[in-house]
Amino acid sequence: MDFAIEDSAEQSTFREEVRVWLKENIPEGTEFPVDPGDLTLEQYEHRRELGRRLGDQSWLYPNMPTKYGGGDLPVEKVVILHEEMGRAGLSLPPYYDAGGRMAAPTILVWGSEEHKDRFLPEICKGRVRSWQLLTEPGAGSDLAGIKMTAIRDGKDYVLNGQKIFVGSSHGAEQSWTVVVTDPEGKRHHNLSWFMIPMDLPGITVVPMNLLTAGGEGGSGCGVKNTIFFDDVRVPAENLVGGENNGWKVATTHLEMEHGGAGRLGERGVIKEFIDYCQDEHHGHNLLESAEARETLVDLYIESEVTRLFAIRNYWMAHNNHPRSYEGSQYSLRRKLSGLDIAEKILEIAGPYALTNDEQYGPLKGALELYGREAITALHPGATTDIQRVIMSRRIGIGRQDREKVGALR
Amino acid sequence: MDLSLTETQQLIQDSTRDFVRNDFAKEILLDLDEMPALMTSELWTKVSQLGWMGMAIPEEYGGTGNTLTDVAVLYEELGRGPVPGPLFSSGVLGALILLKTANSSQKEAWLPGIADGSRILAVAATEKHYGWSPAHIAMTARRNGEDYVLDGTKLFVHDAASATDLLVLAKSESGISLLRVDANADGIAIRVLPGFLSGVTEVTFENVRVPSSDLVGIEGAAWAGYDAALQSAIPVLCAYKVGACQALFELCVDYSKERTQFGQPIGKFQRVQDHIIHIVNYLDAARWTTNEALWKLDTGQDAASSVHMAKALSSDGYLRSCDFAHEVHAGIGVMREYGLTLHTKMSRSLYHCLGAPKFHRKRMEGALGLVQA
Ligand SMILES: Cc1cc2nc3c(=O)[nH]c(=O)nc-3n(C[C@H](O)[C@H](O)[C@H](O)COP(=O)(O)OP(=O)(O)OC[C@H]3O[C@@H](n4cnc5c(N)ncnc54)[C@H](O)[C@@H]3O)c2cc1C
């Protein structure tokens, strides 16, 4: 076993190449606001520009096939790209793009050749970013219980309904969704998966006011929305994976969203907080107290286990290892340890942890945000309860057959 | 043994519950949350006329001289809101501190105003080196002729933005002293701190002159009375958190019946049941430790360990009950308009107020005789 991320000669040449490239290509004014909800249009556009430049290098989605605009890079190089973006205070992709992270790998599994040629390059090149529209007011955990319909009418499907807790700030070129195409059909056999251009008439996006803007991602998620569809005509060729086969298609991206793809380089705020504790603030050192030191060690352990689960899943995904409960385990762990860490921060830093005041808020307000985000982040993807349900099924607790993992590339 | 409420307490509970339900309805609380003072003058006038501000103040000073348990019944109902603003800071904490530390002419001068709501106190104790022991008081009150001069910063002071008077703890030559200062005196600046906080402020003092007549009680000898007042006030704050947990509990039970997923009410899922069971366990632990502490205080018994225990459990319990309520609600719970986040924010704001759980657990070591106090 080898955890060391030590560069080979080839890798260190690549790292150097990436560093130099990023230095030359990150547009001015791309800095990350502490609160992703504060992402300005200008900052967002700079990020999109960077995305297009990365796309032209085939680095935006570096593990997608080159045929579709990816880089087909080995995992070590992908890691380097993530690390170097992280070092520059950015993430890969540098903005919220559920499409590149989840829809593209889904299309790779379920799309026709025509779909792949039409959708994938523009995603991988950063020309199109897209939102994931699954949740409805009446259907969260029970995704198969959605009510939004798409009824065939000539060459189009006509969409009607409402999605909630979706998207981000500053719009998207496309969205993808699961909707009911057979209102009389059996549960799980009545749904279809669509890619939807967001400039079609009849789509209304209304921003929501939540405890924190974002959710998953750490990539400048922005503000979630409610989206209304009133007689929106979507061309039939945008249905991916076959009519009434949408549930199967969705299992692919749900698997990824439940943590199956793993994640690299996540511990930003934790590391900064540990550093913060080692310095004097407002005339006093937090670590003078033995209890604070003890709690900080616990906090560190908590974050390390989560980090290692993420790395394990990443390694498994990129080496095509058979997986079962690991995705949900990581997601569950991240959610619960987030809450636990937030509480430990509150104990160590005292009420300072609760303010984003310029003078008193630690880490430019990032700590205050962490405390709110820990709560909001319990829900996206799937709740802790649902992650436990999935884990149990996959392990086979109390059942003869073990549920299989969603189809991944 | 009789653990039921008295007739008076039952009356307080019923009338307050109605009032909170109507006059502090969710939409109003969401509006108040946007205001620095967290209160409107109309609402303040109303609650003052109801006599809430004078409940902990003896009749001779214009109050109604209720027992702490009576007062706690009121605050439990306020916690259900959660009703924000300076009610506790002024009518309980501030009033009890003056009762324990001020001389009789000061009491006569100040307490009736608190009782009728015209005078609003905030207690400025904590500083940058945050904590609730005497070692954390570094600000000085320098004697200068007939005056004291205050210089420095008080931090994480609750409710100063709506106060008329500040009770300031500061070090003078002979020890820790308490001074009453006009909140709008020259040299004082009050700033509400932004963030996941409600009504918490920074108060800076720059060459603020306080006449010696506003030195509360005896110079250098404020701490004992102040600390004793805190021991009485704390269980009332705990009762507020108990009420808050009760509201969260009811909210979750109701939601578990209304919300359906997979064709059934979510309350049928054992995992959802578990979240709610956690809440009710936190609630009852906080409730009964608080009640016993109140009883001990009202009957003149040694209450120290009970008070510390109640504070530790209610601070933890409120924080975690909010977390579990979020698990039960998922998405809808983080929508500001739903109202749950008012509690979440309040549970964080009050977590450290008058001492965080760890601090009180530590003090229990002394109260239980485990270490030399
Ligand atoms: C910040 C944020 C970002 C989001 N981003 C997106 C997005 O980009 N795209 C998108 O489509 N959606 C998004 N969502 C929606 C998210 O996926 C849902 O909130 C989540 O799946 C839970 O659904 P719900 O809120 O309707 O809760 P419900 O499903 O109503 O759950 C309520 C409670 O019931 C429990 N429960 C439900 N079913 C079961 C069961 N079978 N067994 C045990 N317990 C159960 C839940 O665990 C929870 O405790 C986002 C949500 C948030 C808060």
mmCIF file of C-alpha atoms in Angstrom, chain A residues 100-350:
data_model
loop_
_atom_site.group_PDB
_atom_site.id
_atom_site.type_symbol
_atom_site.label_atom_id
_atom_site.label_comp_id
_atom_site.label_asym_id
_atom_site.label_seq_id
_atom_site.Cartn_x
_atom_site.Cartn_y
_atom_site.Cartn_z
ATOM 1 C CA GLY A 100 -19.539 17.876 -15.740
ATOM 2 C CA ARG A 101 -19.364 16.103 -12.413
ATOM 3 C CA MET A 102 -22.419 13.890 -12.803
ATOM 4 C CA ALA A 103 -24.336 14.237 -16.060
ATOM 5 C CA ALA A 104 -21.385 13.676 -18.373
ATOM 6 C CA PRO A 105 -20.401 10.333 -16.829
ATOM 7 C CA THR A 106 -24.104 9.402 -16.944
ATOM 8 C CA ILE A 107 -24.405 10.223 -20.630
ATOM 9 C CA LEU A 108 -21.272 8.192 -21.212
ATOM 10 C CA VAL A 109 -23.084 5.176 -19.787
ATOM 11 C CA TRP A 110 -26.605 5.736 -21.135
ATOM 12 C CA GLY A 111 -26.430 8.126 -24.081
ATOM 13 C CA SER A 112 -26.511 7.248 -27.774
ATOM 14 C CA GLU A 113 -23.471 8.103 -29.902
ATOM 15 C CA GLU A 114 -25.393 11.130 -31.081
ATOM 16 C CA HIS A 115 -25.991 12.235 -27.468
ATOM 17 C CA LYS A 116 -22.361 11.814 -26.589
ATOM 18 C CA ASP A 117 -21.199 13.802 -29.591
ATOM 19 C CA ARG A 118 -23.744 16.525 -29.028
ATOM 20 C CA PHE A 119 -23.549 16.955 -25.222
ATOM 21 C CA LEU A 120 -20.159 15.830 -23.970
ATOM 22 C CA PRO A 121 -17.633 18.027 -25.791
ATOM 23 C CA GLU A 122 -19.404 21.254 -24.883
ATOM 24 C CA ILE A 123 -19.479 20.156 -21.231
ATOM 25 C CA CYS A 124 -15.838 19.045 -21.213
ATOM 26 C CA LYS A 125 -14.754 22.224 -22.996
ATOM 27 C CA GLY A 126 -16.531 24.380 -20.434
ATOM 28 C CA ARG A 127 -18.952 25.879 -22.972
ATOM 29 C CA VAL A 128 -21.972 24.516 -21.166
ATOM 30 C CA ARG A 129 -22.527 24.303 -17.469
ATOM 31 C CA SER A 130 -25.632 22.576 -16.228
ATOM 32 C CA TRP A 131 -27.729 22.126 -13.133
ATOM 33 C CA GLN A 132 -29.229 19.015 -11.649
ATOM 34 C CA LEU A 133 -32.997 19.292 -11.180
ATOM 35 C CA LEU A 134 -34.342 16.347 -9.219
ATOM 36 C CA THR A 135 -36.068 17.438 -6.039
ATOM 37 C CA GLU A 136 -39.678 18.625 -6.004
ATOM 38 C CA PRO A 137 -41.751 20.023 -3.136
ATOM 39 C CA GLY A 138 -43.402 16.629 -2.715
ATOM 40 C CA ALA A 139 -40.430 14.446 -3.566
ATOM 41 C CA GLY A 140 -37.042 14.657 -1.874
ATOM 42 C CA SER A 141 -35.833 11.363 -0.459
ATOM 43 C CA ASP A 142 -38.508 9.667 -2.503
ATOM 44 C CA LEU A 143 -37.198 10.790 -5.867
ATOM 45 C CA ALA A 144 -39.283 8.207 -7.714
ATOM 46 C CA GLY A 145 -42.350 9.988 -6.334
ATOM 47 C CA ILE A 146 -41.857 13.090 -8.496
ATOM 48 C CA LYS A 147 -44.860 14.666 -10.204
ATOM 49 C CA MET A 148 -43.419 16.890 -12.945
ATOM 50 C CA THR A 149 -44.565 15.579 -16.322
ATOM 51 C CA ALA A 150 -43.194 15.463 -19.858
ATOM 52 C CA ILE A 151 -45.895 14.523 -22.340
ATOM 53 C CA ARG A 152 -45.008 13.682 -25.926
ATOM 54 C CA ASP A 153 -46.447 16.058 -28.491
ATOM 55 C CA GLY A 154 -45.127 15.642 -32.038
ATOM 56 C CA LYS A 155 -41.374 16.154 -32.083
ATOM 57 C CA ASP A 156 -41.326 17.549 -28.545
ATOM 58 C CA TYR A 157 -42.079 16.676 -24.997
ATOM 59 C CA VAL A 158 -44.082 19.304 -23.103
ATOM 60 C CA LEU A 159 -42.861 19.806 -19.518
ATOM 61 C CA ASN A 160 -44.990 21.018 -16.617
ATOM 62 C CA GLY A 161 -44.159 21.153 -12.923
ATOM 63 C CA GLN A 162 -41.848 22.526 -10.249
ATOM 64 C CA LYS A 163 -38.371 21.680 -9.003
ATOM 65 C CA ILE A 164 -36.953 22.985 -5.715
ATOM 66 C CA PHE A 165 -33.528 23.353 -3.974
ATOM 67 C CA VAL A 166 -31.807 23.292 -7.349
ATOM 68 C CA GLY A 167 -29.157 25.068 -9.375
ATOM 69 C CA SER A 168 -26.948 27.951 -8.439
ATOM 70 C CA SER A 169 -26.435 31.674 -9.105
ATOM 71 C CA HIS A 170 -26.065 33.405 -12.465
ATOM 72 C CA GLY A 171 -27.903 30.903 -14.632
ATOM 73 C CA ALA A 172 -26.903 27.847 -16.628
ATOM 74 C CA GLU A 173 -26.943 26.935 -20.279
ATOM 75 C CA GLN A 174 -28.613 23.599 -19.604
ATOM 76 C CA SER A 175 -30.252 21.548 -16.877
ATOM 77 C CA TRP A 176 -30.941 17.868 -16.604
ATOM 78 C CA THR A 177 -33.826 16.273 -14.893
ATOM 79 C CA VAL A 178 -35.948 13.228 -14.303
ATOM 80 C CA VAL A 179 -39.659 13.633 -15.028
ATOM 81 C CA VAL A 180 -42.777 11.520 -15.432
ATOM 82 C CA THR A 181 -43.358 10.457 -19.045
ATOM 83 C CA ASP A 182 -45.971 7.821 -18.267
ATOM 84 C CA PRO A 183 -48.419 9.146 -15.671
ATOM 85 C CA GLU A 184 -50.242 5.786 -15.692
ATOM 86 C CA GLY A 185 -47.055 3.742 -15.519
ATOM 87 C CA LYS A 186 -45.661 1.718 -12.654
ATOM 88 C CA ARG A 187 -43.363 3.364 -10.121
ATOM 89 C CA HIS A 188 -39.737 3.408 -11.379
ATOM 90 C CA HIS A 189 -40.939 2.548 -14.909
ATOM 91 C CA ASN A 190 -42.680 5.840 -15.628
ATOM 92 C CA LEU A 191 -39.729 8.243 -15.663
ATOM 93 C CA SER A 192 -37.383 9.649 -18.273
ATOM 94 C CA TRP A 193 -34.128 11.591 -18.193
ATOM 95 C CA PHE A 194 -33.825 14.860 -20.135
ATOM 96 C CA MET A 195 -31.244 17.453 -20.982
ATOM 97 C CA ILE A 196 -32.982 20.842 -21.146
ATOM 98 C CA PRO A 197 -31.695 24.088 -22.679
ATOM 99 C CA MET A 198 -32.420 26.745 -20.057
ATOM 100 C CA ASP A 199 -33.368 29.452 -22.551
ATOM 101 C CA LEU A 200 -36.573 27.706 -23.605
ATOM 102 C CA PRO A 201 -39.774 29.704 -23.100
ATOM 103 C CA GLY A 202 -41.791 28.827 -19.992
ATOM 104 C CA ILE A 203 -38.914 28.332 -17.508
ATOM 105 C CA THR A 204 -38.916 30.603 -14.439
ATOM 106 C CA VAL A 205 -36.063 30.562 -11.913
ATOM 107 C CA VAL A 206 -36.773 31.954 -8.417
ATOM 108 C CA PRO A 207 -33.866 32.136 -5.919
ATOM 109 C CA MET A 208 -34.391 30.705 -2.423
ATOM 110 C CA ASN A 209 -33.315 32.143 0.917
ATOM 111 C CA LEU A 210 -31.609 29.316 2.813
ATOM 112 C CA LEU A 211 -29.459 29.082 5.929
ATOM 113 C CA THR A 212 -26.455 28.939 3.618
ATOM 114 C CA ALA A 213 -26.384 29.436 -0.087
ATOM 115 C CA GLY A 214 -24.727 26.295 -1.222
ATOM 116 C CA GLY A 215 -24.670 22.677 -0.458
ATOM 117 C CA GLU A 216 -22.206 20.244 -1.913
ATOM 118 C CA GLY A 217 -19.358 21.174 -4.060
ATOM 119 C CA GLY A 218 -17.097 23.758 -2.510
ATOM 120 C CA SER A 219 -17.020 25.232 -5.963
ATOM 121 C CA GLY A 220 -18.915 28.428 -5.503
ATOM 122 C CA CYS A 221 -22.272 26.754 -5.482
ATOM 123 C CA GLY A 222 -24.266 29.925 -5.229
ATOM 124 C CA VAL A 223 -27.898 30.290 -4.349
ATOM 125 C CA LYS A 224 -30.409 27.461 -4.742
ATOM 126 C CA ASN A 225 -33.642 28.064 -6.636
ATOM 127 C CA THR A 226 -37.162 26.991 -7.227
ATOM 128 C CA ILE A 227 -37.764 26.448 -10.933
ATOM 129 C CA PHE A 228 -41.169 26.441 -12.581
ATOM 130 C CA PHE A 229 -41.912 24.784 -15.927
ATOM 131 C CA ASP A 230 -44.990 25.954 -17.785
ATOM 132 C CA ASP A 231 -45.584 24.160 -21.084
ATOM 133 C CA VAL A 232 -41.885 24.013 -21.860
ATOM 134 C CA ARG A 233 -41.298 22.263 -25.201
ATOM 135 C CA VAL A 234 -38.145 20.140 -25.181
ATOM 136 C CA PRO A 235 -37.062 18.365 -28.395
ATOM 137 C CA ALA A 236 -37.543 14.603 -28.145
ATOM 138 C CA GLU A 237 -33.908 13.959 -29.043
ATOM 139 C CA ASN A 238 -32.935 15.413 -25.648
ATOM 140 C CA LEU A 239 -34.345 12.365 -23.879
ATOM 141 C CA VAL A 240 -31.368 10.213 -22.855
ATOM 142 C CA GLY A 241 -31.414 6.498 -22.110
ATOM 143 C CA GLY A 242 -34.804 5.568 -23.520
ATOM 144 C CA GLU A 243 -38.379 6.520 -22.687
ATOM 145 C CA ASN A 244 -39.492 5.402 -19.226
ATOM 146 C CA ASN A 245 -35.980 4.230 -18.458
ATOM 147 C CA GLY A 246 -35.072 7.370 -16.475
ATOM 148 C CA TRP A 247 -34.833 5.686 -13.104
ATOM 149 C CA LYS A 248 -32.023 3.441 -14.308
ATOM 150 C CA VAL A 249 -30.235 6.377 -15.866
ATOM 151 C CA ALA A 250 -30.522 8.281 -12.597
ATOM 152 C CA THR A 251 -28.920 5.488 -10.582
ATOM 153 C CA THR A 252 -25.628 6.381 -12.246
ATOM 154 C CA HIS A 253 -25.468 9.980 -11.096
ATOM 155 C CA LEU A 254 -27.106 9.203 -7.774
ATOM 156 C CA GLU A 255 -24.277 6.765 -7.142
ATOM 157 C CA MET A 256 -21.793 9.524 -7.818
ATOM 158 C CA GLU A 257 -23.696 12.057 -5.766
ATOM 159 C CA HIS A 258 -23.833 9.656 -2.841
ATOM 160 C CA GLY A 259 -20.063 9.862 -2.685
ATOM 161 C CA GLY A 260 -19.204 6.955 -4.937
ATOM 162 C CA ALA A 261 -16.730 9.022 -6.912
ATOM 163 C CA GLY A 262 -14.795 10.099 -3.853
ATOM 164 C CA ARG A 263 -13.210 13.490 -3.532
ATOM 165 C CA LEU A 264 -9.779 14.976 -3.175
ATOM 166 C CA GLY A 265 -8.350 17.771 -1.112
ATOM 167 C CA GLU A 266 -11.290 18.734 1.055
ATOM 168 C CA ARG A 267 -9.899 19.668 4.411
ATOM 169 C CA GLY A 268 -9.381 23.398 3.729
ATOM 170 C CA VAL A 269 -11.161 25.060 6.613
ATOM 171 C CA ILE A 270 -10.109 22.415 9.130
ATOM 172 C CA LYS A 271 -6.472 22.835 8.335
ATOM 173 C CA GLU A 272 -6.799 26.603 8.466
ATOM 174 C CA PHE A 273 -8.556 26.365 11.813
ATOM 175 C CA ILE A 274 -5.821 24.195 13.287
ATOM 176 C CA ASP A 275 -3.279 26.755 12.096
ATOM 177 C CA TYR A 276 -5.439 29.551 13.456
ATOM 178 C CA CYS A 277 -5.451 27.955 16.907
ATOM 179 C CA GLN A 278 -1.682 27.973 17.011
ATOM 180 C CA ASP A 279 -1.454 31.744 16.765
ATOM 181 C CA GLU A 280 -2.386 34.356 19.291
ATOM 182 C CA HIS A 281 -5.644 36.176 18.640
ATOM 183 C CA HIS A 282 -6.942 39.224 20.473
ATOM 184 C CA GLY A 283 -4.151 38.897 23.010
ATOM 185 C CA HIS A 284 -4.679 35.273 23.854
ATOM 186 C CA ASN A 285 -3.908 31.732 22.738
ATOM 187 C CA LEU A 286 -6.803 29.296 22.488
ATOM 188 C CA LEU A 287 -4.548 26.318 23.073
ATOM 189 C CA GLU A 288 -3.497 27.439 26.550
ATOM 190 C CA SER A 289 -6.297 25.263 27.843
ATOM 191 C CA ALA A 290 -5.719 21.521 27.996
ATOM 192 C CA GLU A 291 -9.373 20.927 27.147
ATOM 193 C CA ALA A 292 -9.120 22.966 23.985
ATOM 194 C CA ARG A 293 -6.096 20.945 22.905
ATOM 195 C CA GLU A 294 -7.917 17.697 23.589
ATOM 196 C CA THR A 295 -10.953 18.821 21.622
ATOM 197 C CA LEU A 296 -8.741 19.929 18.762
ATOM 198 C CA VAL A 297 -7.164 16.488 18.584
ATOM 199 C CA ASP A 298 -10.631 14.923 18.453
ATOM 200 C CA LEU A 299 -11.612 17.338 15.730
ATOM 201 C CA TYR A 300 -8.508 16.432 13.755
ATOM 202 C CA ILE A 301 -9.194 12.709 14.053
ATOM 203 C CA GLU A 302 -12.762 13.276 12.943
ATOM 204 C CA SER A 303 -11.635 15.105 9.808
ATOM 205 C CA GLU A 304 -8.871 12.613 8.989
ATOM 206 C CA VAL A 305 -11.200 9.638 8.853
ATOM 207 C CA THR A 306 -13.465 11.514 6.480
ATOM 208 C CA ARG A 307 -10.512 12.523 4.329
ATOM 209 C CA LEU A 308 -9.296 8.938 4.087
ATOM 210 C CA PHE A 309 -12.740 7.631 3.152
ATOM 211 C CA ALA A 310 -12.822 10.191 0.355
ATOM 212 C CA ILE A 311 -9.404 9.175 -0.902
ATOM 213 C CA ARG A 312 -10.300 5.494 -0.687
ATOM 214 C CA ASN A 313 -13.422 6.072 -2.782
ATOM 215 C CA TYR A 314 -11.516 8.123 -5.294
ATOM 216 C CA TRP A 315 -8.925 5.410 -5.624
ATOM 217 C CA MET A 316 -11.591 2.729 -5.971
ATOM 218 C CA ALA A 317 -13.519 4.690 -8.576
ATOM 219 C CA HIS A 318 -10.512 5.457 -10.705
ATOM 220 C CA ASN A 319 -9.261 1.904 -10.639
ATOM 221 C CA ASN A 320 -12.667 0.390 -11.324
ATOM 222 C CA HIS A 321 -12.757 -1.516 -8.071
ATOM 223 C CA PRO A 322 -16.039 -3.181 -7.165
ATOM 224 C CA ARG A 323 -17.849 -1.030 -4.627
ATOM 225 C CA SER A 324 -20.884 -1.452 -2.449
ATOM 226 C CA TYR A 325 -21.617 0.731 0.603
ATOM 227 C CA GLU A 326 -18.537 2.950 0.408
ATOM 228 C CA GLY A 327 -20.094 5.908 -1.389
ATOM 229 C CA SER A 328 -22.879 6.337 1.130
ATOM 230 C CA GLN A 329 -20.526 5.646 3.988
ATOM 231 C CA TYR A 330 -18.341 8.555 2.971
ATOM 232 C CA SER A 331 -21.300 10.847 2.433
ATOM 233 C CA LEU A 332 -22.839 9.909 5.791
ATOM 234 C CA ARG A 333 -19.529 10.349 7.525
ATOM 235 C CA ARG A 334 -18.940 13.742 5.949
ATOM 236 C CA LYS A 335 -22.347 15.001 6.989
ATOM 237 C CA LEU A 336 -22.143 13.782 10.577
ATOM 238 C CA SER A 337 -18.538 14.714 11.143
ATOM 239 C CA GLY A 338 -19.359 18.164 9.745
ATOM 240 C CA LEU A 339 -21.874 18.693 12.540
ATOM 241 C CA ASP A 340 -19.546 17.262 15.121
ATOM 242 C CA ILE A 341 -16.635 19.398 13.987
ATOM 243 C CA ALA A 342 -18.805 22.508 14.002
ATOM 244 C CA GLU A 343 -19.675 21.822 17.621
ATOM 245 C CA LYS A 344 -16.041 21.265 18.550
ATOM 246 C CA ILE A 345 -15.074 24.508 16.854
ATOM 247 C CA LEU A 346 -17.738 26.240 18.923
ATOM 248 C CA GLU A 347 -16.208 24.795 22.078
ATOM 249 C CA ILE A 348 -12.671 25.724 21.195
ATOM 250 C CA ALA A 349 -13.146 29.141 19.632
ATOM 251 C CA GLY A 350 -16.110 30.213 21.766
#
